[in-house]
mmCIF file of C-alpha atoms and ligand atoms in Angstrom:
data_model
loop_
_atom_site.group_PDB
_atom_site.id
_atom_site.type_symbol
_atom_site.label_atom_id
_atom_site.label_comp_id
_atom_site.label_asym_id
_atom_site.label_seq_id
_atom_site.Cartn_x
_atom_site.Cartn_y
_atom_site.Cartn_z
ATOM 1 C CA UNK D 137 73.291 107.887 74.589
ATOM 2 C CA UNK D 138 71.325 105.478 76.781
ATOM 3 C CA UNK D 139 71.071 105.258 80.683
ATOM 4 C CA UNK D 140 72.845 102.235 80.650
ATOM 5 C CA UNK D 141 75.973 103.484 78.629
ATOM 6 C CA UNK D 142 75.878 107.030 80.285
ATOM 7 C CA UNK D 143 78.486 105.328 82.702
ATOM 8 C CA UNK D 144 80.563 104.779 79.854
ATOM 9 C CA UNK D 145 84.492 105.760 80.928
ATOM 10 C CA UNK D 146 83.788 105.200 84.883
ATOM 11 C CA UNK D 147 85.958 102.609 87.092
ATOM 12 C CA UNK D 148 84.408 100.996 89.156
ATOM 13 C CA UNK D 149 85.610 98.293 92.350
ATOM 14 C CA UNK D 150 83.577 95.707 93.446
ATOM 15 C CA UNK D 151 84.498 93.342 96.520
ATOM 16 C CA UNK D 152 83.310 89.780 96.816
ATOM 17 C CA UNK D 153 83.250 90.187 92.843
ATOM 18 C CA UNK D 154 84.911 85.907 92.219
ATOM 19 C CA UNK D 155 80.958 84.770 92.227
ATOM 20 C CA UNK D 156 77.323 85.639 93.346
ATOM 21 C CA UNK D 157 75.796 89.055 93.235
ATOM 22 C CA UNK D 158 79.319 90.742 92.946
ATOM 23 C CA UNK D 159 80.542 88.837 89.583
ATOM 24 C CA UNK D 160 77.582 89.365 88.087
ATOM 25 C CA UNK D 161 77.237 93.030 89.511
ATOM 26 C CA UNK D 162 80.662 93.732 87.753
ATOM 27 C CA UNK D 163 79.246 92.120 84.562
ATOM 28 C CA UNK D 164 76.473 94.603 84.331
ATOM 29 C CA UNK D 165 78.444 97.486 85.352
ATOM 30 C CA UNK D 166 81.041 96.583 82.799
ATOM 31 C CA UNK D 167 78.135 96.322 80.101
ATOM 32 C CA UNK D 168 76.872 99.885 81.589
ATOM 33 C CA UNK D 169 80.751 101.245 80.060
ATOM 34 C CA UNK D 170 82.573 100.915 83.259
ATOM 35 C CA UNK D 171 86.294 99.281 83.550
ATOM 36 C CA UNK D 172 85.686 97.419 86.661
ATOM 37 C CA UNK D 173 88.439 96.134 89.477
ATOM 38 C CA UNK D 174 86.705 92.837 90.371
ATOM 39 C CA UNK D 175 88.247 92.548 93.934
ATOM 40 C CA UNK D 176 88.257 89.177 96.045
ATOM 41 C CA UNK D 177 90.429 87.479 98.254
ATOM 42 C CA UNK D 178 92.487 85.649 95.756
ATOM 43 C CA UNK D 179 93.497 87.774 92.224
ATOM 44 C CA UNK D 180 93.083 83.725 90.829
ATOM 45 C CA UNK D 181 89.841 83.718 92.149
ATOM 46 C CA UNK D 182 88.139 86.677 89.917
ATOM 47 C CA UNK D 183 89.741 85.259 86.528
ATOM 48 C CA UNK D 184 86.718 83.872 85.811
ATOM 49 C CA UNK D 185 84.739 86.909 86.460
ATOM 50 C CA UNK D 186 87.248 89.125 84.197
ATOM 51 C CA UNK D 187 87.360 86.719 81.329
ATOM 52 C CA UNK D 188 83.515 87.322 81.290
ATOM 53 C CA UNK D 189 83.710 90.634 81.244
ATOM 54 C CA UNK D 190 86.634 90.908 78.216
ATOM 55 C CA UNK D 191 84.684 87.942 76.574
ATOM 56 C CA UNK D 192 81.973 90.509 76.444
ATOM 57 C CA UNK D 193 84.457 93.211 75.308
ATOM 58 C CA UNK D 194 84.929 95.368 78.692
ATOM 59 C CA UNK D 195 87.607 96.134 80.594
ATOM 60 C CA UNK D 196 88.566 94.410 83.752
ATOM 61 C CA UNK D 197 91.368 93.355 86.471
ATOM 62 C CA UNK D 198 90.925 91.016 88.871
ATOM 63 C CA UNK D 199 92.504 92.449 92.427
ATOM 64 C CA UNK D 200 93.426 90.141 95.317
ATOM 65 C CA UNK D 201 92.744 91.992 98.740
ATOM 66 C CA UNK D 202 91.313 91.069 101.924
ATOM 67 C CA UNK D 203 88.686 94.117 102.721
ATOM 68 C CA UNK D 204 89.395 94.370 106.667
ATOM 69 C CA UNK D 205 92.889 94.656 106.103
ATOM 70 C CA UNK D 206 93.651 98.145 105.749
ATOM 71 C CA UNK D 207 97.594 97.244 103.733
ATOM 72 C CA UNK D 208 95.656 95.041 101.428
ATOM 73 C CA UNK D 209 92.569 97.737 100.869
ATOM 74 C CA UNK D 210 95.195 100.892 100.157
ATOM 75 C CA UNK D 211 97.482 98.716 97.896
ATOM 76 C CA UNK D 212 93.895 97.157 95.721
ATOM 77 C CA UNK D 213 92.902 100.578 95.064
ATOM 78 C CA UNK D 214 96.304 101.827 94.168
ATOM 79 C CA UNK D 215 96.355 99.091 91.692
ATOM 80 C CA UNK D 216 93.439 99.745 89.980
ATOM 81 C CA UNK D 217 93.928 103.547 89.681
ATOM 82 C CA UNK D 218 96.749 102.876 88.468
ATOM 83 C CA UNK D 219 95.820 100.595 85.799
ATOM 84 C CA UNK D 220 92.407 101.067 84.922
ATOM 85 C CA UNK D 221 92.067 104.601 86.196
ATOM 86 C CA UNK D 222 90.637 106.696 89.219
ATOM 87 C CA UNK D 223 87.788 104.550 90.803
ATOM 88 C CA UNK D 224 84.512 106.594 91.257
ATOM 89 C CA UNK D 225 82.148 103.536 91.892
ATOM 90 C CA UNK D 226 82.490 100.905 94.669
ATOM 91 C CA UNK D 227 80.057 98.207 95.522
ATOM 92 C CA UNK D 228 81.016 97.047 98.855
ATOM 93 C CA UNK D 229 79.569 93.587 98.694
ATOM 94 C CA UNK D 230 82.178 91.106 100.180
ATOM 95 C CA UNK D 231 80.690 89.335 102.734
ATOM 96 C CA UNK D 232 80.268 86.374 104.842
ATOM 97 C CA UNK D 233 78.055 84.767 107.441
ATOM 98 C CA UNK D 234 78.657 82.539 110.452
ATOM 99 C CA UNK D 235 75.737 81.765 111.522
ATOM 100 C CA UNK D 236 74.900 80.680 114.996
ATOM 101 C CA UNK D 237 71.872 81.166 117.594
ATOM 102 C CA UNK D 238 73.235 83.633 120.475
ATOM 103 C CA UNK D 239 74.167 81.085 123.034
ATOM 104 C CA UNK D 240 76.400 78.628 120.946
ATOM 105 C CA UNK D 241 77.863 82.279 118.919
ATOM 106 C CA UNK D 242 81.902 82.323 119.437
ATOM 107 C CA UNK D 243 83.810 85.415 119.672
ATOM 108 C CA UNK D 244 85.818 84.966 116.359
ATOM 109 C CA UNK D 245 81.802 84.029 114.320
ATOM 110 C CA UNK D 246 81.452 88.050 115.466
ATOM 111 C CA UNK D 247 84.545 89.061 114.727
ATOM 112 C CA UNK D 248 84.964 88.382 111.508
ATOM 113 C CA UNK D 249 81.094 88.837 110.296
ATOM 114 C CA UNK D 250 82.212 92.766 111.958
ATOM 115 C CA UNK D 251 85.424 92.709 110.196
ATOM 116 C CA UNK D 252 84.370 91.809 106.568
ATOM 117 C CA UNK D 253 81.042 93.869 106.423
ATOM 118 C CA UNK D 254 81.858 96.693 108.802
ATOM 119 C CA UNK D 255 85.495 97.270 108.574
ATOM 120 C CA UNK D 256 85.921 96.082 105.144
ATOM 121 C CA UNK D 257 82.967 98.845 103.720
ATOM 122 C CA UNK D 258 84.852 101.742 105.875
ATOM 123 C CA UNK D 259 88.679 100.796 104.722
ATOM 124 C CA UNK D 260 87.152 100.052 101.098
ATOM 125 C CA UNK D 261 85.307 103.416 100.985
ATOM 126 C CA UNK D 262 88.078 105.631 103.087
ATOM 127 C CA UNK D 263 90.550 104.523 99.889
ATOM 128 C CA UNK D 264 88.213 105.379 97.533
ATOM 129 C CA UNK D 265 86.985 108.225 97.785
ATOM 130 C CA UNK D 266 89.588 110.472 97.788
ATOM 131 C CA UNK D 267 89.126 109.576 93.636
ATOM 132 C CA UNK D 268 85.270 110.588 93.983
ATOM 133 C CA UNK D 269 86.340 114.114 95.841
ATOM 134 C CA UNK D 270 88.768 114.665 93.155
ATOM 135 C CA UNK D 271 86.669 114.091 90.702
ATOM 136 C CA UNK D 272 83.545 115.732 92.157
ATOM 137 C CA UNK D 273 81.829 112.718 91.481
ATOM 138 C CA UNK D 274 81.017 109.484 92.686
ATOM 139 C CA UNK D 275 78.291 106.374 93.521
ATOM 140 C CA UNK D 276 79.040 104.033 96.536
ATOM 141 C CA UNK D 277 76.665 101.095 96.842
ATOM 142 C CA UNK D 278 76.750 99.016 99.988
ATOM 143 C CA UNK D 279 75.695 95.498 100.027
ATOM 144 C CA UNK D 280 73.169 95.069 103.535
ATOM 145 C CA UNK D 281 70.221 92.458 103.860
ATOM 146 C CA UNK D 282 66.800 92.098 105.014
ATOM 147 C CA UNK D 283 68.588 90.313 108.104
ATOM 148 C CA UNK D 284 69.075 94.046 108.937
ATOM 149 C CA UNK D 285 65.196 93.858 110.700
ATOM 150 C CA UNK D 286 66.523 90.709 112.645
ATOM 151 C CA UNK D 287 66.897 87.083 111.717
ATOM 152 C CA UNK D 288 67.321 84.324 114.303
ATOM 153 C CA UNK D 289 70.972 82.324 114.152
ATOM 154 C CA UNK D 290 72.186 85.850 112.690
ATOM 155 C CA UNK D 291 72.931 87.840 115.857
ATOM 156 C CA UNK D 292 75.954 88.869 114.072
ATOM 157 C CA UNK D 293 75.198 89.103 110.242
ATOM 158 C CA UNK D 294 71.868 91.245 111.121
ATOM 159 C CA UNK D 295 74.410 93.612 113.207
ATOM 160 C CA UNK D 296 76.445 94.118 110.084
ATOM 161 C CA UNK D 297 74.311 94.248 108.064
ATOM 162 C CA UNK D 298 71.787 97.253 109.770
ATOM 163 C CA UNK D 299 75.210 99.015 110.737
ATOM 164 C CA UNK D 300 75.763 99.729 106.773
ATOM 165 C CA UNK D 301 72.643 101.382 106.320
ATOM 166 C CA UNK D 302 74.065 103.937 109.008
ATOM 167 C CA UNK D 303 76.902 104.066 107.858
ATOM 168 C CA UNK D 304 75.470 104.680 104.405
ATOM 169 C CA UNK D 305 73.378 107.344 105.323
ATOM 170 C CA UNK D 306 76.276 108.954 107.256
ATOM 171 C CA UNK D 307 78.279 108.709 103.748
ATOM 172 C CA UNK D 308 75.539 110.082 102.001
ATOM 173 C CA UNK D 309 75.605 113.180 104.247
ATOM 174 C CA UNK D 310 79.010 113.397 104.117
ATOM 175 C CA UNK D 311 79.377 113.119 100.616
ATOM 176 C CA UNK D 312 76.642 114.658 99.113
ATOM 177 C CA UNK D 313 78.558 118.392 98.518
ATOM 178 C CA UNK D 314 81.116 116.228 96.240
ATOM 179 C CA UNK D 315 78.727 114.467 93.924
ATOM 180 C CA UNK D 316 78.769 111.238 95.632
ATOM 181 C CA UNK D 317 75.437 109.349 96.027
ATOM 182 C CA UNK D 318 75.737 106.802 98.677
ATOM 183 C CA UNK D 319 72.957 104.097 98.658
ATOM 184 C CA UNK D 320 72.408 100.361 99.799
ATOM 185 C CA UNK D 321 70.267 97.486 98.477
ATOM 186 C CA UNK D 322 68.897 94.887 101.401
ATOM 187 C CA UNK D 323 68.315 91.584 99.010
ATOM 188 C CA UNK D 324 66.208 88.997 100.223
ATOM 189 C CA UNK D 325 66.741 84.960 99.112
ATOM 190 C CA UNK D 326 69.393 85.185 95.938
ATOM 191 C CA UNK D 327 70.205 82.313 94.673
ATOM 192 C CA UNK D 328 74.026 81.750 95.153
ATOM 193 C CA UNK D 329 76.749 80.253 97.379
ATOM 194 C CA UNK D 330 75.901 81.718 99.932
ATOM 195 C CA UNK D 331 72.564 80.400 100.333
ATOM 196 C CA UNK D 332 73.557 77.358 99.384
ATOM 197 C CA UNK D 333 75.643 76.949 102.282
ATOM 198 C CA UNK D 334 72.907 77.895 104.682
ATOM 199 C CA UNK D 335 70.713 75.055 103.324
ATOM 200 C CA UNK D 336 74.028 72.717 103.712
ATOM 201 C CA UNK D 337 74.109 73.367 107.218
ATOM 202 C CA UNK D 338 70.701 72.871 107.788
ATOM 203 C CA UNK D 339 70.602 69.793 106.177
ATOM 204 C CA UNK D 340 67.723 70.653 103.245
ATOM 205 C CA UNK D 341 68.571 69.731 99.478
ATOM 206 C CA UNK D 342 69.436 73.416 97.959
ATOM 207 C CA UNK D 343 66.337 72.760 95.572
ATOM 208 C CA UNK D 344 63.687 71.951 98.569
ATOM 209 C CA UNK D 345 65.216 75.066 100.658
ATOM 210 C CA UNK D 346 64.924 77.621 97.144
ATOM 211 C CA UNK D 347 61.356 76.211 96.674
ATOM 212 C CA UNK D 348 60.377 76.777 100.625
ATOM 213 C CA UNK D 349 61.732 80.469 100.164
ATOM 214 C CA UNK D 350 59.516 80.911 97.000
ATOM 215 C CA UNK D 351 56.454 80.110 98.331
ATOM 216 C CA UNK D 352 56.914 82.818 101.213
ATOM 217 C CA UNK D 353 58.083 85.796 98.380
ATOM 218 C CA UNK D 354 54.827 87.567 96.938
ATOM 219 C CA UNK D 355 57.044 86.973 93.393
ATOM 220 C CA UNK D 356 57.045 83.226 94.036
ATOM 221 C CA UNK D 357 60.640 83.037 93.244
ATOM 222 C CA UNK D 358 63.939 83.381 94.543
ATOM 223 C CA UNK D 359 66.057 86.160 93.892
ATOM 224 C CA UNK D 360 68.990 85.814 90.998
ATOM 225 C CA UNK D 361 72.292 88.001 91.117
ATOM 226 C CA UNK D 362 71.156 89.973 87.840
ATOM 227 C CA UNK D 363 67.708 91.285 90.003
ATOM 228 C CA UNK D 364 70.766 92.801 92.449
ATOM 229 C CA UNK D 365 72.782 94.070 89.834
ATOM 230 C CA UNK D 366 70.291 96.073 88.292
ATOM 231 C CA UNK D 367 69.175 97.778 90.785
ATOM 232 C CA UNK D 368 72.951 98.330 92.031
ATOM 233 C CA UNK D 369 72.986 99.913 87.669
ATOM 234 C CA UNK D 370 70.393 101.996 88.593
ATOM 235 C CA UNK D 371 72.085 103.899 91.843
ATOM 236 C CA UNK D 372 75.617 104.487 89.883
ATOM 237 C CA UNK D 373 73.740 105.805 86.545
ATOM 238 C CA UNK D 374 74.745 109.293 85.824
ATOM 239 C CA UNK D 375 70.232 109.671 86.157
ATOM 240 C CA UNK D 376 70.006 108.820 90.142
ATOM 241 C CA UNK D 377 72.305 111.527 90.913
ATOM 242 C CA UNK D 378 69.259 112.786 93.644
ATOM 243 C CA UNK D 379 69.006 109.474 95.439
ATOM 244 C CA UNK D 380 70.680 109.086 98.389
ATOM 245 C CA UNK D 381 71.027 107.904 101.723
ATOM 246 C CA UNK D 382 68.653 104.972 100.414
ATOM 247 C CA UNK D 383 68.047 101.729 101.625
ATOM 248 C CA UNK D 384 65.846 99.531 98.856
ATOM 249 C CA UNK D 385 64.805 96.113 100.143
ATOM 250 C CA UNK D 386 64.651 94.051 97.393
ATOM 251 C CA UNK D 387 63.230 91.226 98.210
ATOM 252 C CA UNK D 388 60.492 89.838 95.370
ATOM 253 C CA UNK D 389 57.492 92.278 97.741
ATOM 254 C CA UNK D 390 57.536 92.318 101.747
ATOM 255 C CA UNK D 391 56.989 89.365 104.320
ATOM 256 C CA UNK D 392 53.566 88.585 103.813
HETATM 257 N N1 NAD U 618 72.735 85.582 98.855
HETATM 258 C C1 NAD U 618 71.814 86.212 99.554
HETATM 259 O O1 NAD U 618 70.674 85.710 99.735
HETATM 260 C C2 NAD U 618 72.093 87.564 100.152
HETATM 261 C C3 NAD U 618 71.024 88.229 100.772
HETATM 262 C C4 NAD U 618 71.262 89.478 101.349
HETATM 263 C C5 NAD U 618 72.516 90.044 101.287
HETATM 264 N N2 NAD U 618 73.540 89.363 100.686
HETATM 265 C C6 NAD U 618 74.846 90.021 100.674
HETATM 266 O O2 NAD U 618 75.278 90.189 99.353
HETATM 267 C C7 NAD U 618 76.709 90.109 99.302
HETATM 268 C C8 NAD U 618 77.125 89.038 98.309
HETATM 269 O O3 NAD U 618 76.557 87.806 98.686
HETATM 270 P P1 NAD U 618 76.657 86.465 97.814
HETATM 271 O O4 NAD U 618 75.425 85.703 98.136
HETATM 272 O O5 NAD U 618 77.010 86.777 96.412
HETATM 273 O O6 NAD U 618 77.869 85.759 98.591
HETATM 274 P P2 NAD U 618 78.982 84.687 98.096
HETATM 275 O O7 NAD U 618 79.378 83.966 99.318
HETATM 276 O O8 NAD U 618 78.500 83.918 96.917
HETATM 277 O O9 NAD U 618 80.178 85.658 97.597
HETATM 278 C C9 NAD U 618 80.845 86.493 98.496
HETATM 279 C C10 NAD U 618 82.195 86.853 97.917
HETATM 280 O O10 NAD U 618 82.864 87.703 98.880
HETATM 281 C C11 NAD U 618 84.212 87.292 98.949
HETATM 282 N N3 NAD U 618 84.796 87.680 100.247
HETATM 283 C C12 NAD U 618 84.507 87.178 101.468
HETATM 284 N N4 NAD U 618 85.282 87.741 102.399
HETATM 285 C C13 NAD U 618 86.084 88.635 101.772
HETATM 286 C C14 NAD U 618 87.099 89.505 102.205
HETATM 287 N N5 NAD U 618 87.460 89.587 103.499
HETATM 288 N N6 NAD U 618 87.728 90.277 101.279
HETATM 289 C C15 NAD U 618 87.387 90.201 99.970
HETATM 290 N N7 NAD U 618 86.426 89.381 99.495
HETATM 291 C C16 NAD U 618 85.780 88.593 100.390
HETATM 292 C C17 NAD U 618 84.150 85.767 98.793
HETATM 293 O O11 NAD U 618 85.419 85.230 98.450
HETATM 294 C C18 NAD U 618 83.099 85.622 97.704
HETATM 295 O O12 NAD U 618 83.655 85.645 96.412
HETATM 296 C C19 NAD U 618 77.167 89.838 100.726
HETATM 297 O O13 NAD U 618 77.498 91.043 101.362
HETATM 298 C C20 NAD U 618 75.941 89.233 101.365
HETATM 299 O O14 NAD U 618 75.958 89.389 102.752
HETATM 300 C C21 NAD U 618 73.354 88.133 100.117
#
């Protein structure tokens, strides 16, 4: 048996899974063998993601749930353990940014860059893994950013973001005697909604503000979803069972 299918029978959850690194994160762990809850804000909003996934002949149900509201959180992961089966993988990747420079930052920007990264990863991973310790196994992979070293206009986002890789450590620790590997991924530039909102509200054509990025990135390119979600198929292989507590910056090589 490969790597790749050695996660063959897992369920797995990942948040923020409608579009960007999450939907195609759930495609690849779905190709690895995993059924996968593809959790978002709206069920409607992950058909698309779950129609790839059957189209490809996995197994999939798209979840509705807001992460940072505990109800929503217990009820998602009831649902999927009770129709796909005990979840033993999460990727807690929801996220959002409202980006501001200090000064002009509101109270509710914080709030809810806090609530969605912060809240949302400890609600998503308190439900879950109760289903790792049963099953004395488990991977959690946490979604941070190279905005963790700092990143002007993202007083907020670089907060969240650097808290996960404590709290990811602390899981790790935690964790460890059960089987669980906790890890995170920082990505640099990927190439998705996200991004192309921040080049919206700075006024640059999407194109001009992805070919600016490049020619910073050793790689000189931009990152795509599918450079997240293999790395996020390495940490939840049955193989990388002695990594964790990681943080991997991936990035296309460090700021020159
Ligand atoms: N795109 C990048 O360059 C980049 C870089 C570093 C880190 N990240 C991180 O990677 C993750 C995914 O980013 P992306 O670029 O794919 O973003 P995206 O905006 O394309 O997708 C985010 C998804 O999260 C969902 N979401 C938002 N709030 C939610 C909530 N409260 N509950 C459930 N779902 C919610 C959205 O509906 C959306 O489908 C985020 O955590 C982001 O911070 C992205």
């Amino acid at each position: 048996m490969s790597e790749a299918s050695s996660t063959g029978s897992r369920v797995a959850i990942v948040t923020g899974a409608a579009r960007g690194i999450g939907a195609a994160t759930a495609l690849r762990l779905a190709q690895d063998g995993c059924a996968v809850g593809v959790l978002d804000l709206e069920e409607s909003a992950g058909k698309d993601t779950v129609q790839a996934i059957e189209a490809a002949g996995g197994r999939a149900l798209a979840v509705g749930a807001d992460v940072s509201d505990a109800e929503q959180v217990e009820a998602a992961v009831a649902r999927v353990a009770a129709e796909l089966g005990a979840p033993t993988v999460l990727v807690n990747n929801a996220g959002v940014t409202r980006d501001n420079m200090l000064f002009k930052m509101t109270e509710a920007d914080w709030d809810v860059v806090m609530n969605v990264h912060l809240r949302g990863a400890f609600l998503m991973t308190r439900a879950v893994q109760k289903h790792m310790i049963d099953a004395k196994w488990g991977r959690i992979v946490n979604l941070s950013s190279v905005s963790a070293l700092g990143n002007r206009g993202q007083a907020n986002y670089s907060t969240a973001k650097a808290g996960l890789q404590g709290f990811t450590k602390t899981l790790a620790i935690e964790l460890g005697k059960f089987g669980v590997t906790a890890n995170a991924i920082a990505p640099g530039f990927i190439q998705t909604d996200m991004t192309k909102a921040t080049a919206e509200r700075i006024g640059i054509p999407f194109e001009d503000f992805i070919a600016g990025a490049a020619k910073e990135i050793p790689v000189q390119r931009v990152g795509q979803p599918e450079d997240i979600a293999h790395l996020v198929s390495f940490f939840v292989s049955e193989g990388a069972g002695f990594v964790s507590g990681q943080v991997v910056y991936a990035a296309g090589g460090p700021k020159a």
